[in-house]
JSON list of C-alpha atoms in Angstrom, two decimals:
[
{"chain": "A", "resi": 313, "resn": "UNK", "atom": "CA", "xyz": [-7.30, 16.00, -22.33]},
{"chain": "A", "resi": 314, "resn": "UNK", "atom": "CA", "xyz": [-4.19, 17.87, -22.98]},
{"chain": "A", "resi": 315, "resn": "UNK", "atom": "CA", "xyz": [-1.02, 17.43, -20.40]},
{"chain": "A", "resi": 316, "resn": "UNK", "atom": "CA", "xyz": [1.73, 19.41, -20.34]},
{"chain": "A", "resi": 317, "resn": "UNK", "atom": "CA", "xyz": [4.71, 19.15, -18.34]},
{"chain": "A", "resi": 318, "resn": "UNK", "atom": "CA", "xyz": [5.37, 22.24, -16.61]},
{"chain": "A", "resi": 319, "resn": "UNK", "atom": "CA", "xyz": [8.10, 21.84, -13.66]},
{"chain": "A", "resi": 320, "resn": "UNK", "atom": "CA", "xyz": [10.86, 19.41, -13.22]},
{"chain": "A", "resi": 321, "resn": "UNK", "atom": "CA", "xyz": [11.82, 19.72, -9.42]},
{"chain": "A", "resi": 322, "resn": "UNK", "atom": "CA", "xyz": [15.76, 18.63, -9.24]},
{"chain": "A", "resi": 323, "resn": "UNK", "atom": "CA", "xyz": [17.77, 18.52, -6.17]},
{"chain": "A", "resi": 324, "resn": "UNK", "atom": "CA", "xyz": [20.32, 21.00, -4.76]},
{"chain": "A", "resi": 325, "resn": "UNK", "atom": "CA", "xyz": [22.54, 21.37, -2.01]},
{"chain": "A", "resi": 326, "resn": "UNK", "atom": "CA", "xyz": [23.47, 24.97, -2.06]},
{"chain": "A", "resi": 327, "resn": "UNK", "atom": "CA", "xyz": [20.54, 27.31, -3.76]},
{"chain": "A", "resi": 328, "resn": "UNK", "atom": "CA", "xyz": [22.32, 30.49, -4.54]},
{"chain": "A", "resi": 329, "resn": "UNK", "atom": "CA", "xyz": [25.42, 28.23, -6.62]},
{"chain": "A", "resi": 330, "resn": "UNK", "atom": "CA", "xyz": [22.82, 26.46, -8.14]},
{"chain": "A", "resi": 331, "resn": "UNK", "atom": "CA", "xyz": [20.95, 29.76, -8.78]},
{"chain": "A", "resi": 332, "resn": "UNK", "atom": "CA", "xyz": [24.18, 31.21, -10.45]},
{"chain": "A", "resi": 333, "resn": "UNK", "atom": "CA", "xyz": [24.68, 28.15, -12.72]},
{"chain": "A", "resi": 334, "resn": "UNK", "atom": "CA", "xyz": [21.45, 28.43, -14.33]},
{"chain": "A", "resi": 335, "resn": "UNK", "atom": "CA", "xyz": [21.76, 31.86, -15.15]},
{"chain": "A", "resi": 336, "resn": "UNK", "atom": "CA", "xyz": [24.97, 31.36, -16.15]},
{"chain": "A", "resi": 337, "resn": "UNK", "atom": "CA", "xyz": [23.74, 29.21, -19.08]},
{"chain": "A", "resi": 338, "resn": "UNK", "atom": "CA", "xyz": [21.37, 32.14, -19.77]},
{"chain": "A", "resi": 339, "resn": "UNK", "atom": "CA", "xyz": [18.30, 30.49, -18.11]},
{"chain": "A", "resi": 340, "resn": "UNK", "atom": "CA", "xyz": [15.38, 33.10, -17.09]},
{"chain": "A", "resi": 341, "resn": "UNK", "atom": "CA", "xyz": [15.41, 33.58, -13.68]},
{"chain": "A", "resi": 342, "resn": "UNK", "atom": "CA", "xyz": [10.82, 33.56, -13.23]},
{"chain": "A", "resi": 343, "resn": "UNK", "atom": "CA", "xyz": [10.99, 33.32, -9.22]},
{"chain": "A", "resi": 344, "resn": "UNK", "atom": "CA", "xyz": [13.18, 33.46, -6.05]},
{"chain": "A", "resi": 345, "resn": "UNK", "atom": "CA", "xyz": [11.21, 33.18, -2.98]},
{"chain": "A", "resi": 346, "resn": "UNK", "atom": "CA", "xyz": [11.82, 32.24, 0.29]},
{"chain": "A", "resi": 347, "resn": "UNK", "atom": "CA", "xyz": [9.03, 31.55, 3.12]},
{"chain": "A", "resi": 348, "resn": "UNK", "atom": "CA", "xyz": [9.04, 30.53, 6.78]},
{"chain": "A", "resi": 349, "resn": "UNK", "atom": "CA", "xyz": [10.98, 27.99, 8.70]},
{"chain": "A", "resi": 350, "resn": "UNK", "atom": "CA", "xyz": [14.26, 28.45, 5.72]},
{"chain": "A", "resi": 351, "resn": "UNK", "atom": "CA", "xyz": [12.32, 27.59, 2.53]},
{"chain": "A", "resi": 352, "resn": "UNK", "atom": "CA", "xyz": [12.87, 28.86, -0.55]},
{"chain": "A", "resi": 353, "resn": "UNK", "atom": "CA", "xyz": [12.17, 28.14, -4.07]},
{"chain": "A", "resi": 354, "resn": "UNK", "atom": "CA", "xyz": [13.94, 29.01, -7.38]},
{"chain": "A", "resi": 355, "resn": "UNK", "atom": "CA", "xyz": [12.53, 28.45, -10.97]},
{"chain": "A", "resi": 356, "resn": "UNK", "atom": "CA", "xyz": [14.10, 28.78, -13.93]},
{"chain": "A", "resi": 357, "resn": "UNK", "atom": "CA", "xyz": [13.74, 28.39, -17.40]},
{"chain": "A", "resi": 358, "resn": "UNK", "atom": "CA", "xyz": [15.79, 27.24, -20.31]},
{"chain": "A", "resi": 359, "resn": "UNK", "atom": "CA", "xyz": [15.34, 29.38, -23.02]},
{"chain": "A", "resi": 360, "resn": "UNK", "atom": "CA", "xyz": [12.60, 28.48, -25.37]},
{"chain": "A", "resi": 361, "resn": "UNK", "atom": "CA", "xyz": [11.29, 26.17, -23.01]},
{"chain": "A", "resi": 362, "resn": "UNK", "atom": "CA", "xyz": [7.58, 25.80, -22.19]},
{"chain": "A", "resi": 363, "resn": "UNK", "atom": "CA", "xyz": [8.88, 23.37, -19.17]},
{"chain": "A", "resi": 364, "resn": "UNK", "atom": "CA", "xyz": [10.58, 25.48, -15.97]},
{"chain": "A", "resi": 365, "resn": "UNK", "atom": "CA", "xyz": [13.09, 23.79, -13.20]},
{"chain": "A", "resi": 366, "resn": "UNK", "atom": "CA", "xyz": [12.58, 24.34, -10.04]},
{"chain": "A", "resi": 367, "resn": "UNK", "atom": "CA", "xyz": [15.39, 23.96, -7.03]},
{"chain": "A", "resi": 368, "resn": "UNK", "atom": "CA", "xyz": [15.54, 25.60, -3.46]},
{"chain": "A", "resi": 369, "resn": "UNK", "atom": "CA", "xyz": [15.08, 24.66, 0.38]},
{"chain": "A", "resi": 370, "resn": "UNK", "atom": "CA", "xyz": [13.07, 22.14, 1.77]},
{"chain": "A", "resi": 371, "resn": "UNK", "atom": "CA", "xyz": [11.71, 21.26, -1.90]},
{"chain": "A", "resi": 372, "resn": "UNK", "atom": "CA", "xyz": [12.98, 18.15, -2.26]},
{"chain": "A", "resi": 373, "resn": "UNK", "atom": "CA", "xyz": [13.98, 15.24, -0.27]},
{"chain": "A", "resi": 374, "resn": "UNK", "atom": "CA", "xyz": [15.75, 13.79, -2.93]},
{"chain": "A", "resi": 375, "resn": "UNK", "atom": "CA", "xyz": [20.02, 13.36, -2.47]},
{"chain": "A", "resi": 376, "resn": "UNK", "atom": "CA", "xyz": [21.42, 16.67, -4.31]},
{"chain": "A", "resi": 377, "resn": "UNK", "atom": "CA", "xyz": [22.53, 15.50, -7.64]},
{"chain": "A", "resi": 378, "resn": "UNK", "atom": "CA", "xyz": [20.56, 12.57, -7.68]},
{"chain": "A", "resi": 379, "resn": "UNK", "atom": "CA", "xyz": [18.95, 13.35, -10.77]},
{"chain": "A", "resi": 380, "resn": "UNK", "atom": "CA", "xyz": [19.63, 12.14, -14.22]},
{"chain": "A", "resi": 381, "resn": "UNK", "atom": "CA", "xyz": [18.02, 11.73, -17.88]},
{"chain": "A", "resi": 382, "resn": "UNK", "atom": "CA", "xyz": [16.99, 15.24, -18.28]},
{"chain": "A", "resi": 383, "resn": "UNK", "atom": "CA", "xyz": [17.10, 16.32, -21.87]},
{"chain": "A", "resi": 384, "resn": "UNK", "atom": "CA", "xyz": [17.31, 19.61, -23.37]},
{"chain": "A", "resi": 385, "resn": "UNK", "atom": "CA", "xyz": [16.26, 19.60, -27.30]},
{"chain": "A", "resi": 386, "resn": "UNK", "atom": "CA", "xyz": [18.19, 21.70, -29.19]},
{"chain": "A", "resi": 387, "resn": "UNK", "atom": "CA", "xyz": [18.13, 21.80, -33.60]},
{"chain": "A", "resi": 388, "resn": "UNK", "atom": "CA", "xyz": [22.23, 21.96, -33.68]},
{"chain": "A", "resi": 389, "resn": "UNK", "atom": "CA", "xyz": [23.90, 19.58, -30.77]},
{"chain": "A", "resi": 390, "resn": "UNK", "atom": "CA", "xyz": [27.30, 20.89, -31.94]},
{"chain": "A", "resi": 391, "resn": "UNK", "atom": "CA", "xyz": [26.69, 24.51, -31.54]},
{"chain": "A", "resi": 392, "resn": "UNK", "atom": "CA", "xyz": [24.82, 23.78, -28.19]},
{"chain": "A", "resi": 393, "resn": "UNK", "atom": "CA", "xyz": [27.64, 22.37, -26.76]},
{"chain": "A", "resi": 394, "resn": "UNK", "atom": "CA", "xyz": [30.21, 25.12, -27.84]},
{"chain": "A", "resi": 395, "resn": "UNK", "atom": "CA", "xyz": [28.06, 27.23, -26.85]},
{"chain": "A", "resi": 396, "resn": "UNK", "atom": "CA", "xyz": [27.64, 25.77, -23.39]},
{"chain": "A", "resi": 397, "resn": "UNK", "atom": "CA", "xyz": [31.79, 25.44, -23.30]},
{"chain": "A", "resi": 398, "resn": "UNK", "atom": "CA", "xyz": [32.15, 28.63, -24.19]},
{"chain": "A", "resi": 399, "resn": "UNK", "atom": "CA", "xyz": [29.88, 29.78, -21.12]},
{"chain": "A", "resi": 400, "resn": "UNK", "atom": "CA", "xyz": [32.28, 27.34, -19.01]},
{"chain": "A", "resi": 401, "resn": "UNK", "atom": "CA", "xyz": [30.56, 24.69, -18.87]},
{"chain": "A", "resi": 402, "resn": "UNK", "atom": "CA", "xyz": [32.64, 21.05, -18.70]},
{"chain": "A", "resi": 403, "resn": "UNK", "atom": "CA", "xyz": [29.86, 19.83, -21.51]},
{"chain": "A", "resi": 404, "resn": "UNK", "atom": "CA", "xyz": [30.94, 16.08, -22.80]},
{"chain": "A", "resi": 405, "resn": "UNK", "atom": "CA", "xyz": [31.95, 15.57, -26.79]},
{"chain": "A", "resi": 406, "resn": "UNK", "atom": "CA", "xyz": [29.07, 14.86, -29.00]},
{"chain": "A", "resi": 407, "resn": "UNK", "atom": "CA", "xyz": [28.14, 11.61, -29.21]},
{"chain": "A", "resi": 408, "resn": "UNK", "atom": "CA", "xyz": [25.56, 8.87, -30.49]},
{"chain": "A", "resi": 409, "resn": "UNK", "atom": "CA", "xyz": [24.97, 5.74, -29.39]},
{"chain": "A", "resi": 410, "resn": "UNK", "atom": "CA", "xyz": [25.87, 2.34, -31.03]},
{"chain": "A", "resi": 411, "resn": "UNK", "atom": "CA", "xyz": [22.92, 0.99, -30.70]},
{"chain": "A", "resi": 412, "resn": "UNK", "atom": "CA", "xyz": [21.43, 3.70, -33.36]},
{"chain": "A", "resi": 413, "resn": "UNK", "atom": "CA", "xyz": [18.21, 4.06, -31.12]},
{"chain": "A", "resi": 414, "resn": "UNK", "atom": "CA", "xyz": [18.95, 6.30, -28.07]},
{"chain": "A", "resi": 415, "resn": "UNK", "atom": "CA", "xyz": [21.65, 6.23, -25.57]},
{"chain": "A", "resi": 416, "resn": "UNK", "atom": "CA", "xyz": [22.55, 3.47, -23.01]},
{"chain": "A", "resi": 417, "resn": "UNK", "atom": "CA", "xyz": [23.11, 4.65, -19.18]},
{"chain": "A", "resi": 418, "resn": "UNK", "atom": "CA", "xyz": [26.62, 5.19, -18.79]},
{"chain": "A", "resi": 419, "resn": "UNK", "atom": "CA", "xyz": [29.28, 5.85, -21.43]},
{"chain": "A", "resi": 420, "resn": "UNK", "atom": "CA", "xyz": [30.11, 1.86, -22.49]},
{"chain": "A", "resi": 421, "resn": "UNK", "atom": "CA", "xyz": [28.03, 2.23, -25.88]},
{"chain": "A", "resi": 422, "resn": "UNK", "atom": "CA", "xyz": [29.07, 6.28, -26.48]},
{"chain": "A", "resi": 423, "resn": "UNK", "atom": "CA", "xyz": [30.08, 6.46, -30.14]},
{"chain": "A", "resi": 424, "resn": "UNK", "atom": "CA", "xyz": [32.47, 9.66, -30.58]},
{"chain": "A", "resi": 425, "resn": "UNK", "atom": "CA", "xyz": [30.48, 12.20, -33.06]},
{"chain": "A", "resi": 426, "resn": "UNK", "atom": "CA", "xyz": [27.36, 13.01, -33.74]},
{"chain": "A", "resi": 427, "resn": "UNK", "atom": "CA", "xyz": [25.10, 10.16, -35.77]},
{"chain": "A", "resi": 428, "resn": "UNK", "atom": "CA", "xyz": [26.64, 9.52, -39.17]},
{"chain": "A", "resi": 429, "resn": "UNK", "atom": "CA", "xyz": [23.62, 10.14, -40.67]},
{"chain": "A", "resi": 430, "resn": "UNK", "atom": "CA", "xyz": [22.47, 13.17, -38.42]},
{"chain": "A", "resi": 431, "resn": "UNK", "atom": "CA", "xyz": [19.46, 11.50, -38.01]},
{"chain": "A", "resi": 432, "resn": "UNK", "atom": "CA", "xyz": [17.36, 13.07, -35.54]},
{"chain": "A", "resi": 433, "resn": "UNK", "atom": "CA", "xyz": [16.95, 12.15, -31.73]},
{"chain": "A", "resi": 434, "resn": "UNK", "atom": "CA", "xyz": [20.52, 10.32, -32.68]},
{"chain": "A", "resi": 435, "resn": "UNK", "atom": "CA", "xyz": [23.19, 12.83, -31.64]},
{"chain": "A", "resi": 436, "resn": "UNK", "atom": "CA", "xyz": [24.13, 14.00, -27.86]},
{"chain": "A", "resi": 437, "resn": "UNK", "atom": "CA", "xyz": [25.73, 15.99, -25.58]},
{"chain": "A", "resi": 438, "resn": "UNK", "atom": "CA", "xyz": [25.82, 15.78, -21.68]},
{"chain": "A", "resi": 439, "resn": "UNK", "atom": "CA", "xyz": [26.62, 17.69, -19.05]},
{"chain": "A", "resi": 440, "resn": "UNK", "atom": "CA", "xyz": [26.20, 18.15, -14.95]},
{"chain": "A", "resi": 441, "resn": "UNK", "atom": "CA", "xyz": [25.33, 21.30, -12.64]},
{"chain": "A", "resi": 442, "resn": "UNK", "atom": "CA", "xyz": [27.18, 21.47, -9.72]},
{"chain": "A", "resi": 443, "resn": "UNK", "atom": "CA", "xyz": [25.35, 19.10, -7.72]},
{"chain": "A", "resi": 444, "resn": "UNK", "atom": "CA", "xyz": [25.42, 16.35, -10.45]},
{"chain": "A", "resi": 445, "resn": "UNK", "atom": "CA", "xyz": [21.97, 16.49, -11.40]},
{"chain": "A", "resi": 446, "resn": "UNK", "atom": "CA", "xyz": [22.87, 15.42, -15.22]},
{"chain": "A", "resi": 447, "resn": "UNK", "atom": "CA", "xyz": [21.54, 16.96, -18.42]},
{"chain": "A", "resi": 448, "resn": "UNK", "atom": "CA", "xyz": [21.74, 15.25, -21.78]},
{"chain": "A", "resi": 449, "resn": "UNK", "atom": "CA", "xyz": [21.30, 17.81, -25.35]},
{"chain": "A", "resi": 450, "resn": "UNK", "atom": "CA", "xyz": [19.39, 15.79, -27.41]},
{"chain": "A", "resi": 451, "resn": "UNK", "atom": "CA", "xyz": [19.29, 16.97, -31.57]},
{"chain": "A", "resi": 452, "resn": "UNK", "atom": "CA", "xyz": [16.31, 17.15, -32.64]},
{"chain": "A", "resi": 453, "resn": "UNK", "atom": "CA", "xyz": [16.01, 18.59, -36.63]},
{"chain": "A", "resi": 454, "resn": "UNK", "atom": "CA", "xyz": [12.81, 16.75, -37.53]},
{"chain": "A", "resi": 455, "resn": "UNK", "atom": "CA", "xyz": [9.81, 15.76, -34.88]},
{"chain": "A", "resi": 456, "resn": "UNK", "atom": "CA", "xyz": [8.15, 12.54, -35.08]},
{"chain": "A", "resi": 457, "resn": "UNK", "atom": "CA", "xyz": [4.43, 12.17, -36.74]},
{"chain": "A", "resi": 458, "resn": "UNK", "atom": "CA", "xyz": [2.27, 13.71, -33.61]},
{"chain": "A", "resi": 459, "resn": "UNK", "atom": "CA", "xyz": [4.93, 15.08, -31.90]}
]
């Protein structure tokens, strides 16, 4: 049986700054709607994504910016991240990890650059929304067998 992961819920403390963040990094806006007693949902998705985000009222208990370890797959880390910097965003310096496998929590094993040998799922970016919630860009040039 086939599973695909379709929302990631993340945490917010002010919807409509959150709402203009998303956009901002040229996510599609697929719903904004608000129901009784002050809720309200936004979802978003990242272009090319087949996975949405999803943020409003009285969706979440969760602490606003609590989240972390959400990746975003992109085929050129480097031009993701100026691209993302050039949209304002503060977006960390690539990075890989010396450990050669996949990052460590934290920044104590961040290697400046992108993998020497570009291998892919080796090079990163990361960045925050407002809240905190914290992205990571993970290259990705050639997929796994099965993947």
């Amino acid at each position: 049986m086939d599973m695909k992961l379709e929302v990631v819920v993340i945490p917010v403390a002010d919807v409509d700054r959150s709402k203009d963040f998303y956009a901002g990094l040229g996510w599609r806006l697929d719903a904004d709607v608000s129901g009784d007693g002050g809720f309200r949902v936004v979802q978003v998705t990242p272009p090319g994504s087949g996975c949405s985000v999803i943020f409003g009222s009285e969706v979440s208990a969760a602490a606003p910016g609590s989240v972390e370890g959400l990746h975003l797959v992109v085929a050129d880390v480097e031009a993701a991240r100026a691209e993302l910097a050039g949209k304002g965003v503060d977006v960390s310096e690539v990075f890989h990890d010396a450990g050669g496998v996949f990052h460590h929590a934290g920044t104590e094993h961040q290697v400046p650059g992108p993998d020497p040998d570009r291998t892919s799922y080796g090079s990163f970016a990361s960045f925050s929304d407002p809240d905190g919630n914290a992205w990571t860009l993970q290259e990705i040039t050639e997929r796994l067998p099965g993947r």
